[in-house]
Short mmCIF file of C-alpha atoms and ligand atoms in Angstrom, two decimals:
data_model
loop_
_atom_site.label_atom_id
_atom_site.label_comp_id
_atom_site.label_asym_id
_atom_site.label_seq_id
_atom_site.Cartn_x
_atom_site.Cartn_y
_atom_site.Cartn_z
CA MET A 1 -0.22 -0.09 0.27
CA ASP A 2 1.11 3.65 -0.87
CA LYS A 3 0.86 5.43 2.07
CA ASN A 4 1.76 8.48 0.89
CA LEU A 5 -0.90 7.93 -2.04
CA LYS A 6 -3.24 7.32 0.64
CA GLU A 7 -2.54 10.87 2.69
CA GLN A 8 -2.50 12.52 -0.78
CA ILE A 9 -5.82 11.64 -1.47
CA LEU A 10 -7.44 11.93 2.04
CA ARG A 11 -5.81 15.50 2.39
CA ALA A 12 -6.78 16.65 -0.76
CA SER A 13 -10.92 15.19 -0.41
CA GLY A 14 -10.94 16.42 3.27
CA VAL A 15 -13.47 12.91 3.86
CA ASN A 16 -13.08 11.15 6.78
CA VAL A 17 -13.39 8.02 5.15
CA LEU A 18 -13.69 6.00 8.33
CA LYS A 19 -17.28 7.66 8.75
CA CYS A 20 -18.75 5.20 6.04
CA MET A 21 -20.93 2.66 7.38
CA ARG A 22 -21.09 0.89 3.92
CA CYS A 23 -24.57 0.95 3.33
CA GLY A 24 -24.64 1.65 -0.19
CA LYS A 25 -27.03 4.50 -0.77
CA CYS A 26 -24.71 6.52 -2.69
CA SER A 27 -23.83 4.10 -4.93
CA GLY A 28 -27.71 3.70 -5.40
CA THR A 29 -28.18 7.17 -6.31
CA CYS A 30 -25.22 7.48 -8.71
CA PRO A 31 -26.41 8.35 -12.48
CA SER A 32 -23.27 6.89 -13.81
CA TYR A 33 -23.56 3.34 -11.73
CA ASP A 34 -24.16 1.13 -14.75
CA GLU A 35 -21.09 3.11 -16.06
CA MET A 36 -18.77 2.40 -13.67
CA GLU A 37 -16.66 -0.38 -12.37
CA TYR A 38 -16.17 0.63 -8.97
CA HIS A 39 -18.98 2.75 -7.65
CA PRO A 40 -19.03 5.40 -5.43
CA HIS A 41 -19.04 2.96 -1.84
CA GLN A 42 -15.96 1.39 -3.40
CA PHE A 43 -13.99 4.39 -3.71
CA VAL A 44 -14.56 5.29 0.15
CA TYR A 45 -14.18 1.43 0.63
CA MET A 46 -10.84 1.04 -1.10
CA VAL A 47 -9.63 4.22 -0.27
CA GLU A 48 -9.78 3.55 3.51
CA LYS A 49 -7.94 0.07 2.65
CA GLY A 50 -5.30 1.55 0.42
CA ASP A 51 -6.02 -0.33 -2.45
CA ILE A 52 -5.77 2.81 -4.58
CA GLU A 53 -4.03 1.87 -7.88
CA LYS A 54 -6.89 -0.12 -9.17
CA LEU A 55 -8.75 2.67 -8.55
CA MET A 56 -6.43 5.35 -10.55
CA ASN A 57 -6.33 3.14 -13.33
CA SER A 58 -10.03 2.58 -13.65
CA ALA A 59 -12.13 4.22 -16.28
CA SER A 60 -14.83 5.05 -13.56
CA LEU A 61 -12.68 7.80 -12.44
CA TYR A 62 -13.86 9.75 -16.13
CA LYS A 63 -17.69 8.61 -15.72
CA CYS A 64 -18.31 10.17 -12.27
CA LEU A 65 -20.20 13.24 -13.08
CA THR A 66 -19.26 15.53 -9.96
CA CYS A 67 -23.20 15.38 -9.61
CA PHE A 68 -22.85 15.48 -6.11
CA ALA A 69 -26.30 12.84 -5.90
CA CYS A 70 -23.93 10.34 -3.56
CA VAL A 71 -23.26 13.66 -1.48
CA GLU A 72 -27.01 14.34 -0.74
CA ARG A 73 -27.89 10.85 -0.19
CA CYS A 74 -25.07 9.77 2.51
CA PRO A 75 -26.37 9.74 5.73
CA ARG A 76 -22.91 9.73 7.42
CA ASN A 77 -22.19 13.05 5.85
CA VAL A 78 -19.17 11.18 3.95
CA GLU A 79 -18.88 13.02 0.86
CA PRO A 80 -17.84 10.18 -1.67
CA ALA A 81 -17.95 12.47 -4.80
CA LYS A 82 -14.83 14.40 -2.97
CA VAL A 83 -13.39 10.89 -2.67
CA VAL A 84 -13.41 10.20 -6.58
CA GLU A 85 -12.14 13.95 -7.55
CA ALA A 86 -9.49 13.65 -5.21
CA VAL A 87 -8.33 9.89 -6.86
CA ARG A 88 -9.15 11.20 -10.49
CA LEU A 89 -6.77 14.34 -9.66
CA ALA A 90 -4.06 12.10 -8.30
CA ALA A 91 -4.34 9.93 -11.22
CA ILE A 92 -4.13 13.01 -13.86
CA ARG A 93 -0.90 14.40 -11.62
CA GLN A 94 0.95 10.86 -11.92
CA GLN A 95 0.10 11.32 -16.01
CA GLY A 96 2.02 14.65 -15.46
CA ASN A 97 -0.97 16.27 -17.18
CA ASN A 98 -2.25 18.21 -13.86
CA HIS A 99 -1.16 22.02 -15.34
CA LEU A 100 -3.19 24.33 -17.12
CA THR A 101 -2.31 28.16 -17.31
CA PRO A 102 -4.17 31.04 -18.11
CA ALA A 103 -2.63 31.58 -21.67
CA MET A 104 -3.73 28.21 -22.72
CA ILE A 105 -7.40 28.99 -21.92
CA PRO A 106 -7.54 30.95 -25.50
CA ASP A 107 -7.51 27.68 -27.64
CA MET A 108 -9.49 25.80 -25.40
CA ILE A 109 -12.80 28.43 -26.10
CA ASP A 110 -15.30 27.04 -28.63
CA GLU A 111 -18.79 28.32 -28.76
CA ASP A 112 -20.15 24.74 -27.44
CA ILE A 113 -17.87 24.76 -24.62
CA PRO A 114 -20.06 26.26 -21.34
CA GLN A 115 -17.78 28.90 -19.61
CA GLN A 116 -18.48 27.16 -16.35
CA ALA A 117 -16.48 23.94 -17.85
CA LEU A 118 -13.61 26.24 -18.52
CA VAL A 119 -13.45 27.90 -15.00
CA THR A 120 -13.93 24.29 -13.62
CA ALA A 121 -11.13 23.43 -15.25
CA PHE A 122 -8.98 25.88 -14.47
CA ARG A 123 -9.65 25.17 -10.65
CA LYS A 124 -9.23 21.52 -11.02
CA TYR A 125 -5.63 21.67 -13.09
CA THR A 126 -3.74 24.64 -12.04
CA LYS A 127 -3.69 22.65 -8.16
S1 SF4 B 1 -23.93 6.15 1.60
FE1 SF4 B 1 -22.35 7.48 2.77
S2 SF4 B 1 -22.29 5.59 4.31
FE2 SF4 B 1 -23.04 4.87 2.92
S3 SF4 B 1 -21.82 3.85 1.85
FE3 SF4 B 1 -21.90 5.35 0.69
S4 SF4 B 1 -20.38 6.99 1.46
FE4 SF4 B 1 -20.71 5.19 3.04
S1 SF4 B 2 -20.66 12.66 -8.09
FE1 SF4 B 2 -19.96 10.89 -9.30
S2 SF4 B 2 -19.97 9.03 -7.96
FE2 SF4 B 2 -21.45 10.84 -6.84
S3 SF4 B 2 -23.26 10.56 -7.86
FE3 SF4 B 2 -22.81 12.20 -9.02
S4 SF4 B 2 -21.95 10.50 -10.93
FE4 SF4 B 2 -22.23 9.84 -9.17
#
């Protein structure tokens, strides 16, 4: 188990994975459930166990819509979406793709891209 990776994900997400009681309600409400190999409750559980490489290499990371339905549904206020986001960020960093500067934005602008998507990308990928 890579303890540094686990620590990094826990710190980035701000989530206390130990609060999870594995009820599965987060996964039951997830609109991407059928598309995901690993579901929100599994992200929480697997990060707790340090079983993170599988999550980092999983397409499930990119199926999460960041809709926060799992956050709303969780009776323990665990916020699984933040765990998914933190694992995704760690995977992108590992690939060396975590850098976006303001100068890169004009080339990304396209009339079909909502401005909110650019702001979100900038917030995510300049960390
Ligand atoms: S809803 Fe909350 S407590 Fe239940 S499995 Fe998901 S994260 Fe854990
Ligand atoms: S934020 Fe992601 S993991 Fe949570 S319910 Fe939405 S799609 Fe599923």
